[in-house]
PDB file of C-alpha atoms and ligand atoms in Angstrom:
ATOM      1  CA  UNK A  44     -29.824  -1.274  -5.947  1.00 92.00           C
ATOM      2  CA  UNK A  45     -31.530  -4.216  -4.259  1.00 95.00           C
ATOM      3  CA  UNK A  46     -29.556  -4.636  -1.005  1.00 96.00           C
ATOM      4  CA  UNK A  47     -29.796  -2.764   2.296  1.00 97.00           C
ATOM      5  CA  UNK A  48     -26.647  -1.520   4.073  1.00 98.00           C
ATOM      6  CA  UNK A  49     -26.617  -4.417   6.527  1.00 98.00           C
ATOM      7  CA  UNK A  50     -26.533  -7.043   3.763  1.00 98.00           C
ATOM      8  CA  UNK A  51     -23.874  -5.112   1.839  1.00 98.00           C
ATOM      9  CA  UNK A  52     -21.736  -5.085   5.010  1.00 98.00           C
ATOM     10  CA  UNK A  53     -22.300  -8.817   5.639  1.00 98.00           C
ATOM     11  CA  UNK A  54     -21.373  -9.801   2.063  1.00 98.00           C
ATOM     12  CA  UNK A  55     -18.275  -7.558   2.133  1.00 98.00           C
ATOM     13  CA  UNK A  56     -17.176  -9.239   5.381  1.00 98.00           C
ATOM     14  CA  UNK A  57     -17.683 -12.714   3.871  1.00 98.00           C
ATOM     15  CA  UNK A  58     -15.620 -11.841   0.810  1.00 98.00           C
ATOM     16  CA  UNK A  59     -12.844 -10.206   2.796  1.00 98.00           C
ATOM     17  CA  UNK A  60     -12.671 -13.207   5.132  1.00 98.00           C
ATOM     18  CA  UNK A  61     -12.491 -15.529   2.115  1.00 98.00           C
ATOM     19  CA  UNK A  62      -9.465 -13.546   0.946  1.00 97.00           C
ATOM     20  CA  UNK A  63      -7.760 -13.335   4.347  1.00 96.00           C
ATOM     21  CA  UNK A  64      -8.344 -17.010   5.225  1.00 97.00           C
ATOM     22  CA  UNK A  65      -7.830 -18.280   1.648  1.00 97.00           C
ATOM     23  CA  UNK A  66     -11.142 -20.063   2.040  1.00 97.00           C
ATOM     24  CA  UNK A  67     -13.209 -19.674  -1.140  1.00 97.00           C
ATOM     25  CA  UNK A  68     -16.993 -19.250  -0.979  1.00 97.00           C
ATOM     26  CA  UNK A  69     -19.832 -19.889  -3.415  1.00 96.00           C
ATOM     27  CA  UNK A  70     -20.629 -16.977  -5.685  1.00 95.00           C
ATOM     28  CA  UNK A  71     -22.832 -14.453  -3.933  1.00 97.00           C
ATOM     29  CA  UNK A  72     -25.459 -14.367  -6.688  1.00 96.00           C
ATOM     30  CA  UNK A  73     -26.446 -17.929  -5.698  1.00 95.00           C
ATOM     31  CA  UNK A  74     -28.017 -16.497  -2.528  1.00 96.00           C
ATOM     32  CA  UNK A  75     -28.911 -13.103  -4.062  1.00 97.00           C
ATOM     33  CA  UNK A  76     -29.802 -13.733  -7.736  1.00 96.00           C
ATOM     34  CA  UNK A  77     -31.201 -10.216  -8.284  1.00 96.00           C
ATOM     35  CA  UNK A  78     -28.003  -8.328  -7.409  1.00 97.00           C
ATOM     36  CA  UNK A  79     -27.314  -5.440  -9.779  1.00 96.00           C
ATOM     37  CA  UNK A  80     -24.165  -3.442 -10.655  1.00 94.00           C
ATOM     38  CA  UNK A  81     -24.846  -0.876  -7.915  1.00 96.00           C
ATOM     39  CA  UNK A  82     -25.032  -3.669  -5.329  1.00 98.00           C
ATOM     40  CA  UNK A  83     -21.792  -5.163  -6.643  1.00 98.00           C
ATOM     41  CA  UNK A  84     -19.870  -1.867  -6.491  1.00 97.00           C
ATOM     42  CA  UNK A  85     -21.399  -1.073  -3.070  1.00 98.00           C
ATOM     43  CA  UNK A  86     -20.005  -4.392  -1.727  1.00 98.00           C
ATOM     44  CA  UNK A  87     -16.616  -3.624  -3.324  1.00 98.00           C
ATOM     45  CA  UNK A  88     -16.650  -0.110  -1.797  1.00 98.00           C
ATOM     46  CA  UNK A  89     -17.409  -1.611   1.608  1.00 98.00           C
ATOM     47  CA  UNK A  90     -14.460  -4.026   1.264  1.00 98.00           C
ATOM     48  CA  UNK A  91     -12.303  -1.010   0.420  1.00 98.00           C
ATOM     49  CA  UNK A  92     -13.627   0.862   3.483  1.00 98.00           C
ATOM     50  CA  UNK A  93     -12.842  -2.167   5.693  1.00 98.00           C
ATOM     51  CA  UNK A  94      -9.295  -2.420   4.290  1.00 98.00           C
ATOM     52  CA  UNK A  95      -8.560   1.251   4.972  1.00 98.00           C
ATOM     53  CA  UNK A  96     -10.127   1.038   8.454  1.00 98.00           C
ATOM     54  CA  UNK A  97      -7.886  -1.994   9.093  1.00 97.00           C
ATOM     55  CA  UNK A  98      -4.730  -0.008   8.206  1.00 98.00           C
ATOM     56  CA  UNK A  99      -4.203  -0.899   4.539  1.00 98.00           C
ATOM     57  CA  UNK A 100      -3.490   1.819   1.999  1.00 98.00           C
ATOM     58  CA  UNK A 101      -4.989   1.920  -1.456  1.00 98.00           C
ATOM     59  CA  UNK A 102      -2.051   1.475  -3.841  1.00 98.00           C
ATOM     60  CA  UNK A 103      -3.989   2.084  -7.036  1.00 98.00           C
ATOM     61  CA  UNK A 104      -6.982   1.385  -9.232  1.00 98.00           C
ATOM     62  CA  UNK A 105      -7.536  -1.289 -11.844  1.00 98.00           C
ATOM     63  CA  UNK A 106      -9.617  -2.017 -14.883  1.00 97.00           C
ATOM     64  CA  UNK A 107     -10.391  -5.613 -15.789  1.00 96.00           C
ATOM     65  CA  UNK A 108     -11.841  -7.476 -18.765  1.00 94.00           C
ATOM     66  CA  UNK A 109     -10.555  -4.758 -21.058  1.00 94.00           C
ATOM     67  CA  UNK A 110      -9.391  -6.981 -23.915  1.00 89.00           C
ATOM     68  CA  UNK A 111     -11.812  -7.963 -26.664  1.00 78.00           C
ATOM     69  CA  UNK A 112     -10.834 -11.602 -26.134  1.00 73.00           C
ATOM     70  CA  UNK A 113     -11.706 -11.542 -22.416  1.00 78.00           C
ATOM     71  CA  UNK A 114     -14.920  -9.549 -22.957  1.00 80.00           C
ATOM     72  CA  UNK A 115     -16.041 -12.065 -25.553  1.00 76.00           C
ATOM     73  CA  UNK A 116     -15.127 -14.958 -23.277  1.00 71.00           C
ATOM     74  CA  UNK A 117     -17.215 -13.471 -20.411  1.00 76.00           C
ATOM     75  CA  UNK A 118     -19.937 -12.231 -22.795  1.00 77.00           C
ATOM     76  CA  UNK A 119     -19.704  -8.604 -21.614  1.00 80.00           C
ATOM     77  CA  UNK A 120     -19.251  -5.325 -23.430  1.00 78.00           C
ATOM     78  CA  UNK A 121     -17.938  -3.149 -20.586  1.00 81.00           C
ATOM     79  CA  UNK A 122     -14.828  -3.416 -18.451  1.00 91.00           C
ATOM     80  CA  UNK A 123     -15.016  -3.762 -14.677  1.00 95.00           C
ATOM     81  CA  UNK A 124     -13.102  -1.727 -12.093  1.00 97.00           C
ATOM     82  CA  UNK A 125     -11.452  -2.386  -8.754  1.00 98.00           C
ATOM     83  CA  UNK A 126      -8.616  -1.295  -6.477  1.00 98.00           C
ATOM     84  CA  UNK A 127      -5.195  -2.554  -5.406  1.00 98.00           C
ATOM     85  CA  UNK A 128      -3.920  -2.586  -1.796  1.00 98.00           C
ATOM     86  CA  UNK A 129      -0.391  -1.726  -0.647  1.00 98.00           C
ATOM     87  CA  UNK A 130       0.155  -5.235   0.730  1.00 97.00           C
ATOM     88  CA  UNK A 131      -0.375  -6.617  -2.786  1.00 98.00           C
ATOM     89  CA  UNK A 132       2.726  -4.860  -4.149  1.00 98.00           C
ATOM     90  CA  UNK A 133       5.525  -7.371  -4.894  1.00 98.00           C
ATOM     91  CA  UNK A 134       9.040  -6.456  -6.002  1.00 98.00           C
ATOM     92  CA  UNK A 135      10.236  -7.216  -9.520  1.00 98.00           C
ATOM     93  CA  UNK A 136      12.340 -10.388  -9.564  1.00 98.00           C
ATOM     94  CA  UNK A 137      11.118 -11.444  -6.129  1.00 98.00           C
ATOM     95  CA  UNK A 138       9.954 -14.767  -4.732  1.00 98.00           C
ATOM     96  CA  UNK A 139       6.248 -14.711  -3.974  1.00 98.00           C
ATOM     97  CA  UNK A 140       4.702 -17.133  -1.475  1.00 98.00           C
ATOM     98  CA  UNK A 141       2.033 -19.054  -3.366  1.00 98.00           C
ATOM     99  CA  UNK A 142       0.221 -19.854  -0.110  1.00 98.00           C
ATOM    100  CA  UNK A 143      -0.904 -16.211   0.032  1.00 97.00           C
ATOM    101  CA  UNK A 144      -3.412 -17.082  -2.707  1.00 98.00           C
ATOM    102  CA  UNK A 145      -6.207 -19.548  -3.441  1.00 97.00           C
ATOM    103  CA  UNK A 146      -5.644 -20.237  -7.160  1.00 96.00           C
ATOM    104  CA  UNK A 147      -3.427 -17.481  -8.575  1.00 97.00           C
ATOM    105  CA  UNK A 148      -3.208 -16.502 -12.240  1.00 96.00           C
ATOM    106  CA  UNK A 149      -0.946 -13.880 -13.837  1.00 97.00           C
ATOM    107  CA  UNK A 150      -1.585 -11.491 -16.698  1.00 96.00           C
ATOM    108  CA  UNK A 151       0.597  -8.851 -18.371  1.00 97.00           C
ATOM    109  CA  UNK A 152      -0.610  -5.271 -18.108  1.00 98.00           C
ATOM    110  CA  UNK A 153       0.462  -1.716 -18.883  1.00 98.00           C
ATOM    111  CA  UNK A 154       0.172   0.582 -15.864  1.00 98.00           C
ATOM    112  CA  UNK A 155      -0.343   4.354 -15.960  1.00 98.00           C
ATOM    113  CA  UNK A 156       0.676   6.877 -13.301  1.00 98.00           C
ATOM    114  CA  UNK A 157      -1.122  10.225 -13.470  1.00 98.00           C
ATOM    115  CA  UNK A 158       0.199  13.646 -12.488  1.00 98.00           C
ATOM    116  CA  UNK A 159      -3.075  15.559 -12.834  1.00 98.00           C
ATOM    117  CA  UNK A 160      -6.601  14.898 -11.674  1.00 98.00           C
ATOM    118  CA  UNK A 161      -8.793  13.265 -14.342  1.00 98.00           C
ATOM    119  CA  UNK A 162     -12.481  14.046 -14.110  1.00 98.00           C
ATOM    120  CA  UNK A 163     -14.929  12.302 -16.421  1.00 94.00           C
ATOM    121  CA  UNK A 164     -16.551  12.611 -18.803  1.00 96.00           C
ATOM    122  CA  UNK A 165     -13.228  12.775 -20.613  1.00 97.00           C
ATOM    123  CA  UNK A 166     -11.450  11.453 -23.681  1.00 97.00           C
ATOM    124  CA  UNK A 167      -8.102   9.951 -24.571  1.00 97.00           C
ATOM    125  CA  UNK A 168      -6.514  13.401 -24.986  1.00 97.00           C
ATOM    126  CA  UNK A 169      -7.371  14.276 -21.372  1.00 97.00           C
ATOM    127  CA  UNK A 170      -5.866  11.005 -20.152  1.00 98.00           C
ATOM    128  CA  UNK A 171      -2.634  11.281 -22.155  1.00 97.00           C
ATOM    129  CA  UNK A 172      -2.197  14.879 -21.013  1.00 97.00           C
ATOM    130  CA  UNK A 173      -2.651  13.831 -17.362  1.00 98.00           C
ATOM    131  CA  UNK A 174      -0.299  10.809 -17.541  1.00 98.00           C
ATOM    132  CA  UNK A 175       3.122  11.196 -15.966  1.00 97.00           C
ATOM    133  CA  UNK A 176       4.527   7.853 -17.184  1.00 98.00           C
ATOM    134  CA  UNK A 177       3.599   4.283 -18.095  1.00 98.00           C
ATOM    135  CA  UNK A 178       5.342   1.156 -16.868  1.00 97.00           C
ATOM    136  CA  UNK A 179       5.120  -2.592 -17.402  1.00 98.00           C
ATOM    137  CA  UNK A 180       3.297  -4.659 -14.814  1.00 98.00           C
ATOM    138  CA  UNK A 181       1.911  -8.096 -14.028  1.00 98.00           C
ATOM    139  CA  UNK A 182      -1.340  -8.546 -12.155  1.00 98.00           C
ATOM    140  CA  UNK A 183      -1.779 -11.600  -9.932  1.00 98.00           C
ATOM    141  CA  UNK A 184      -5.484 -12.453  -9.955  1.00 97.00           C
ATOM    142  CA  UNK A 185      -7.118 -14.624  -7.312  1.00 97.00           C
ATOM    143  CA  UNK A 186     -10.857 -15.221  -7.256  1.00 95.00           C
ATOM    144  CA  UNK A 187     -12.413 -15.748  -3.838  1.00 97.00           C
ATOM    145  CA  UNK A 188     -15.072 -17.991  -5.411  1.00 96.00           C
ATOM    146  CA  UNK A 189     -14.915 -21.776  -5.409  1.00 94.00           C
ATOM    147  CA  UNK A 190     -13.691 -23.416  -8.622  1.00 86.00           C
ATOM    148  CA  UNK A 191     -13.844 -20.188 -10.667  1.00 77.00           C
ATOM    149  CA  UNK A 192     -17.643 -20.431 -10.643  1.00 80.00           C
ATOM    150  CA  UNK A 193     -18.631 -16.789 -10.832  1.00 81.00           C
ATOM    151  CA  UNK A 194     -20.498 -14.216 -12.883  1.00 88.00           C
ATOM    152  CA  UNK A 195     -19.655 -10.600 -13.533  1.00 91.00           C
ATOM    153  CA  UNK A 196     -21.709  -9.170 -10.682  1.00 94.00           C
ATOM    154  CA  UNK A 197     -20.011 -11.545  -8.226  1.00 96.00           C
ATOM    155  CA  UNK A 198     -16.591 -10.660  -9.680  1.00 95.00           C
ATOM    156  CA  UNK A 199     -17.134  -6.907  -9.206  1.00 97.00           C
ATOM    157  CA  UNK A 200     -18.222  -7.488  -5.593  1.00 98.00           C
ATOM    158  CA  UNK A 201     -15.012  -9.529  -5.129  1.00 98.00           C
ATOM    159  CA  UNK A 202     -12.921  -6.500  -6.166  1.00 98.00           C
ATOM    160  CA  UNK A 203     -12.459  -7.957  -9.678  1.00 97.00           C
ATOM    161  CA  UNK A 204     -10.270 -10.797  -8.333  1.00 97.00           C
ATOM    162  CA  UNK A 205      -7.517  -8.286  -7.440  1.00 98.00           C
ATOM    163  CA  UNK A 206      -4.822  -9.849  -5.256  1.00 98.00           C
ATOM    164  CA  UNK A 207      -1.291  -8.621  -6.006  1.00 98.00           C
ATOM    165  CA  UNK A 208       0.855  -6.957  -8.639  1.00 98.00           C
ATOM    166  CA  UNK A 209       4.457  -6.580  -9.754  1.00 98.00           C
ATOM    167  CA  UNK A 210       5.866  -3.547 -11.591  1.00 97.00           C
ATOM    168  CA  UNK A 211       9.267  -3.470 -13.211  1.00 94.00           C
ATOM    169  CA  UNK A 212      11.082  -2.638 -16.399  1.00 90.00           C
ATOM    170  CA  UNK A 213      11.541   0.955 -17.547  1.00 94.00           C
ATOM    171  CA  UNK A 214       8.996   3.686 -17.007  1.00 97.00           C
ATOM    172  CA  UNK A 215       8.450   5.811 -20.132  1.00 98.00           C
ATOM    173  CA  UNK A 216       6.749   9.094 -20.874  1.00 97.00           C
ATOM    174  CA  UNK A 217       3.498   8.251 -22.586  1.00 96.00           C
ATOM    175  CA  UNK A 218       4.272  10.534 -25.542  1.00 94.00           C
ATOM    176  CA  UNK A 219       7.494   8.596 -26.214  1.00 96.00           C
ATOM    177  CA  UNK A 220       5.833   5.261 -26.922  1.00 97.00           C
ATOM    178  CA  UNK A 221       3.054   3.962 -29.159  1.00 97.00           C
ATOM    179  CA  UNK A 222       1.240   1.730 -26.671  1.00 98.00           C
ATOM    180  CA  UNK A 223      -0.868   0.132 -29.415  1.00 97.00           C
ATOM    181  CA  UNK A 224       2.080  -1.530 -31.095  1.00 98.00           C
ATOM    182  CA  UNK A 225       4.104  -2.517 -28.024  1.00 98.00           C
ATOM    183  CA  UNK A 226       4.741  -6.265 -28.274  1.00 98.00           C
ATOM    184  CA  UNK A 227       4.399  -8.345 -25.094  1.00 98.00           C
ATOM    185  CA  UNK A 228       5.619 -11.904 -24.527  1.00 98.00           C
ATOM    186  CA  UNK A 229       4.554 -13.884 -21.448  1.00 98.00           C
ATOM    187  CA  UNK A 230       6.912 -16.720 -20.508  1.00 98.00           C
ATOM    188  CA  UNK A 231       6.367 -19.431 -17.929  1.00 98.00           C
ATOM    189  CA  UNK A 232       9.436 -21.484 -16.992  1.00 98.00           C
ATOM    190  CA  UNK A 233      11.244 -20.196 -20.069  1.00 98.00           C
ATOM    191  CA  UNK A 234       8.498 -21.071 -22.552  1.00 98.00           C
ATOM    192  CA  UNK A 235       6.304 -18.546 -24.345  1.00 98.00           C
ATOM    193  CA  UNK A 236       2.735 -19.143 -23.191  1.00 97.00           C
ATOM    194  CA  UNK A 237       1.074 -16.059 -24.679  1.00 95.00           C
ATOM    195  CA  UNK A 238       1.887 -12.966 -26.689  1.00 95.00           C
ATOM    196  CA  UNK A 239      -0.004  -9.843 -27.597  1.00 95.00           C
ATOM    197  CA  UNK A 240       0.237  -6.165 -28.535  1.00 97.00           C
ATOM    198  CA  UNK A 241      -0.925  -3.223 -26.410  1.00 97.00           C
ATOM    199  CA  UNK A 242      -3.867  -2.651 -28.763  1.00 97.00           C
ATOM    200  CA  UNK A 243      -5.465  -5.785 -27.284  1.00 96.00           C
ATOM    201  CA  UNK A 244      -6.683  -3.456 -24.505  1.00 96.00           C
ATOM    202  CA  UNK A 245      -9.539  -1.456 -26.024  1.00 94.00           C
ATOM    203  CA  UNK A 246      -7.405  -0.524 -29.050  1.00 95.00           C
ATOM    204  CA  UNK A 247      -5.133   1.583 -26.765  1.00 97.00           C
ATOM    205  CA  UNK A 248      -4.654   1.028 -23.001  1.00 97.00           C
ATOM    206  CA  UNK A 249      -5.336   4.750 -22.305  1.00 98.00           C
ATOM    207  CA  UNK A 250      -8.986   4.025 -23.254  1.00 96.00           C
ATOM    208  CA  UNK A 251      -9.214   1.922 -20.131  1.00 96.00           C
ATOM    209  CA  UNK A 252      -8.355   5.001 -18.031  1.00 98.00           C
ATOM    210  CA  UNK A 253     -11.001   6.983 -19.955  1.00 97.00           C
ATOM    211  CA  UNK A 254     -13.617   4.360 -19.056  1.00 95.00           C
ATOM    212  CA  UNK A 255     -12.482   4.324 -15.420  1.00 96.00           C
ATOM    213  CA  UNK A 256     -12.771   8.138 -15.205  1.00 97.00           C
ATOM    214  CA  UNK A 257     -16.200   8.027 -16.842  1.00 95.00           C
ATOM    215  CA  UNK A 258     -17.417   5.305 -14.465  1.00 94.00           C
ATOM    216  CA  UNK A 259     -16.139   7.286 -11.448  1.00 96.00           C
ATOM    217  CA  UNK A 260     -17.829  10.456 -12.747  1.00 96.00           C
ATOM    218  CA  UNK A 261     -21.179   8.643 -12.493  1.00 93.00           C
ATOM    219  CA  UNK A 262     -20.399   8.355  -8.749  1.00 93.00           C
ATOM    220  CA  UNK A 263     -19.213  12.011  -8.574  1.00 96.00           C
ATOM    221  CA  UNK A 264     -15.616  10.837  -8.123  1.00 96.00           C
ATOM    222  CA  UNK A 265     -12.380  11.643  -9.989  1.00 98.00           C
ATOM    223  CA  UNK A 266      -9.024   9.950 -10.548  1.00 98.00           C
ATOM    224  CA  UNK A 267      -6.706  11.978  -8.298  1.00 98.00           C
ATOM    225  CA  UNK A 268      -3.264  13.177  -9.476  1.00 98.00           C
ATOM    226  CA  UNK A 269      -0.580  10.602  -8.655  1.00 98.00           C
ATOM    227  CA  UNK A 270      -2.831   7.565  -9.119  1.00 98.00           C
ATOM    228  CA  UNK A 271      -1.356   4.233 -10.204  1.00 98.00           C
ATOM    229  CA  UNK A 272      -3.747   2.485 -12.626  1.00 98.00           C
ATOM    230  CA  UNK A 273      -3.518  -1.061 -14.024  1.00 98.00           C
ATOM    231  CA  UNK A 274      -5.268  -0.910 -17.406  1.00 98.00           C
ATOM    232  CA  UNK A 275      -6.211  -4.587 -17.783  1.00 97.00           C
ATOM    233  CA  UNK A 276      -4.748  -7.817 -19.089  1.00 96.00           C
ATOM    234  CA  UNK A 277      -3.058  -7.583 -22.479  1.00 95.00           C
ATOM    235  CA  UNK A 278      -2.381 -11.314 -22.456  1.00 93.00           C
ATOM    236  CA  UNK A 279      -4.583 -14.127 -21.194  1.00 90.00           C
ATOM    237  CA  UNK A 280      -4.473 -14.900 -17.465  1.00 93.00           C
ATOM    238  CA  UNK A 281      -2.196 -17.907 -16.928  1.00 95.00           C
ATOM    239  CA  UNK A 282      -2.403 -20.196 -13.875  1.00 96.00           C
ATOM    240  CA  UNK A 283       0.717 -20.575 -11.725  1.00 98.00           C
ATOM    241  CA  UNK A 284       1.918 -23.193  -9.261  1.00 98.00           C
ATOM    242  CA  UNK A 285       4.685 -23.418  -6.684  1.00 98.00           C
ATOM    243  CA  UNK A 286       8.071 -23.293  -8.419  1.00 98.00           C
ATOM    244  CA  UNK A 287       6.851 -21.505 -11.549  1.00 99.00           C
ATOM    245  CA  UNK A 288       8.973 -18.676 -12.912  1.00 98.00           C
ATOM    246  CA  UNK A 289       7.162 -15.942 -14.832  1.00 98.00           C
ATOM    247  CA  UNK A 290       8.907 -13.409 -17.061  1.00 98.00           C
ATOM    248  CA  UNK A 291       7.072 -10.888 -19.204  1.00 98.00           C
ATOM    249  CA  UNK A 292       9.015  -9.046 -21.892  1.00 98.00           C
ATOM    250  CA  UNK A 293       7.596  -5.702 -22.996  1.00 98.00           C
ATOM    251  CA  UNK A 294       9.008  -4.141 -26.177  1.00 98.00           C
ATOM    252  CA  UNK A 295      10.672  -0.780 -25.281  1.00 97.00           C
ATOM    253  CA  UNK A 296       9.632  -1.143 -21.610  1.00 98.00           C
ATOM    254  CA  UNK A 297      11.891  -3.903 -20.278  1.00 98.00           C
ATOM    255  CA  UNK A 298      10.692  -6.945 -18.399  1.00 98.00           C
ATOM    256  CA  UNK A 299       8.949  -8.023 -15.193  1.00 98.00           C
ATOM    257  CA  UNK A 300       9.624 -11.332 -13.478  1.00 98.00           C
ATOM    258  CA  UNK A 301       8.819 -13.346 -10.366  1.00 98.00           C
ATOM    259  CA  UNK A 302       8.996 -16.852  -8.980  1.00 98.00           C
ATOM    260  CA  UNK A 303       6.205 -18.496  -6.999  1.00 98.00           C
ATOM    261  CA  UNK A 304       7.594 -20.405  -4.009  1.00 98.00           C
TER     262      UNK A 304
HETATM  263  O1  LIG B 423      -8.326  -8.031 -14.015  1.00 61.60           O
HETATM  264  C1  LIG B 423      -9.265  -8.614 -14.602  1.00 61.60           C
HETATM  265  O2  LIG B 423      -9.270  -8.811 -15.843  1.00 61.60           O
HETATM  266  C2  LIG B 423     -10.465  -9.056 -13.811  1.00 61.60           C
HETATM  267  C3  LIG B 423     -10.813 -10.457 -14.118  1.00 61.60           C
HETATM  268  C4  LIG B 423     -11.929 -10.934 -13.244  1.00 61.60           C
HETATM  269  C5  LIG B 423     -12.328 -12.340 -13.541  1.00 61.60           C
HETATM  270  C6  LIG B 423     -11.241 -13.322 -13.254  1.00 61.60           C
HETATM  271  O3  LIG B 423     -10.936 -13.578 -12.074  1.00 61.60           O
HETATM  272  O4  LIG B 423     -10.704 -13.866 -14.218  1.00 61.60           O
HETATM  273 MG1  LIG B 424      -6.081  -7.500 -14.678  1.00 61.60          MG
END
């Protein structure tokens, strides 16, 4: 860790203001090139503390950069983790104001909801045994950095670009579905813009929850029972503009849709 508490607090405030005012900033590693992972997660934790102090509730946790394609693109070998706020929850089929965001992108995800605490170090068996159900979801990403100019440390500090999310379709017991072979089709304005199978996420989306639990264990934390977890983009993240209609069709799990207005 290279930063003192005062600088962590100042950077967290800058990033939260960028989100609230939709006014992007330059990536924080420009001013602090030596930032490490502990600094980045400390800034993210401070943003989370500010949100809760300001009355927001934490709606869930997220893993990002969990597909081989995205990891390769960003030249990383480990996923990143963040959190979702209650005010980011959007209803399936709803109209979403695009002015809430700076430059939104959408990606299809499989979400888990746990019914038991998961304490790392753990393995996929622990996660499947502690999962109540899985459901289809779409994450709306929005970087608070100008022109998508960021690096991984800056992204983690910026709560992994988390902005909003939509859940829909049919929830299923995890033992009733093979998440590796679930086919997913992402449509924008009626045209297929990407498709993938669940195995795109670390071979099996439950592995993302394993990595989250193991990362939290290093901070002496657990995934509590009843946690909603977005396991990371199965498809690419696709940019959206006012008027765009997004529909994601998940084999066996139904679909999730929204229009940006
Ligand atoms: O959810 C994610 O995959 C995090 C992506 C962070 C980088 C980006 O904004 O694309
Ligand atoms: Mg995501």
